């Protein structure tokens, strides 16, 4: 379906060429990281120890496991929810409804895995299966994105995302055409963003911890820290599930290969890199340094949670007593912008907190390898680019009011630096 006249958004990610390059580069990087993490030298920038053949990547069992996992998470999504939240207003003035039962899904998954392990489920075999599982997840994401692209051909213009409808097949396939693809009340983007990948990530971490305990008698302090920090991050995302409804992914981006691959493959297999590294390269860590790293994580979490909750509370109800006293700027759209509190410190305080936590996740792995810092480096690049995209969208949305906000709050992510 051709995009409606006048609705063309400027191309992002380097246009069709950039999108094609990313579609190749992202899976290649993911497999590189998986291979390098288990190699002796663990060199991020060195060549992989070997190139795996198709027989090592492809396994029907891994695909079955991957689909079973998706099926289990979909079933948990469909269970009765403690609350149903409304999303932001859409182009046609309607609002979608979303079940809030992500934390319940995490707890039920933990119970099921616990039962499985006590009945003899070999969870510690999972680390050996990471390559074929990552391959199966990539294949699933690719086929899923193709189906989403086809589904969008039947969608009305009002259901399309602002980007991702350029008319170029590769670009639109990558960015995603439809904003909120659904079948009945099952919202694919909302489901994928928070459940299979995030819960899969902590499950992989746990399997790595168990395997370390089997290999060395007990898990190392560094492995406990990485597992604890990342479980807190995932638990928080699911506990405050409703806050995802005001993020860029849900309100602006279409659902295409970028998010499908990001959610289903990239997150579980690359975000667990520190735990993978620690299994093959144990690192000594004493309590004084561990306490200092915990403090860094706590500071990052405090800023991240404070900023995200403040914006979410304000967007849901500006008269909520927790935000009613904050200073704001009015905009022509009728929505206001916060200029005090966390959002008066820098224009993306939530990114700052997230980056501080990212650093805390790498530090338990020592300072002699660059590989465990991959997440911090990639995340810095992702957030700088994301901030730039958001800035452009806000300038367009809020015009002069946004310029006033930038004048009042001149730094983007790091006070007095950037
Ligand atoms: N771990 C990971 O891999 C990733 C994590 N993240 C995290 O996800 C979270 C969400 O990030 P993201 O969706 O990018 O961005 P934000 O949650 O920061 O959302 C940006 C939107 O917030 C609104 N906003 C901006 N400034 C103000 C203000 N002063 N007052 C009120 N509203 C404002 C605007 O939308 P509007 O005005 O329309 O409401 C803007 O478009 C962050 O914590 C980020 O760190 C993000 C990407 C990857
Ligand atoms: C690597 C590609 C170019 C892009 C892929 C990006 C995705 C992996 C991320 C885009 C936004 C994300 C968010 C989270 C996870 C990573 C992706 C999907 C998030 C769910 C992590 C937990 C947080 O608490 C959050 C705020 C809910 C995050 C929302 C954005």
XYZ file of C-alpha atoms in Angstrom, residues 86 102 106 115 119 172-173 176 180 200 205 210 213 220 223 234 297 316 324 358 375 379 391:
23
model
C -4.671 2.314 28.180
C 4.416 -9.177 32.839
C 8.196 -13.742 35.192
C 9.727 -27.369 38.922
C 12.279 -32.913 37.942
C 10.208 -0.544 5.514
C 10.869 -4.225 6.270
C 8.385 -1.843 10.444
C 0.672 -1.680 16.758
C 14.938 -15.429 28.105
C 22.142 -15.927 32.800
C 24.357 -23.058 37.359
C 28.568 -23.852 39.980
C 31.751 -16.672 41.553
C 28.676 -14.066 38.326
C 14.365 -7.211 33.947
C 24.456 0.126 40.022
C -0.755 9.593 32.649
C 1.819 18.390 40.202
C 25.488 -0.668 31.962
C 27.230 -3.752 25.968
C 24.476 1.035 24.403
C 15.119 15.175 19.576
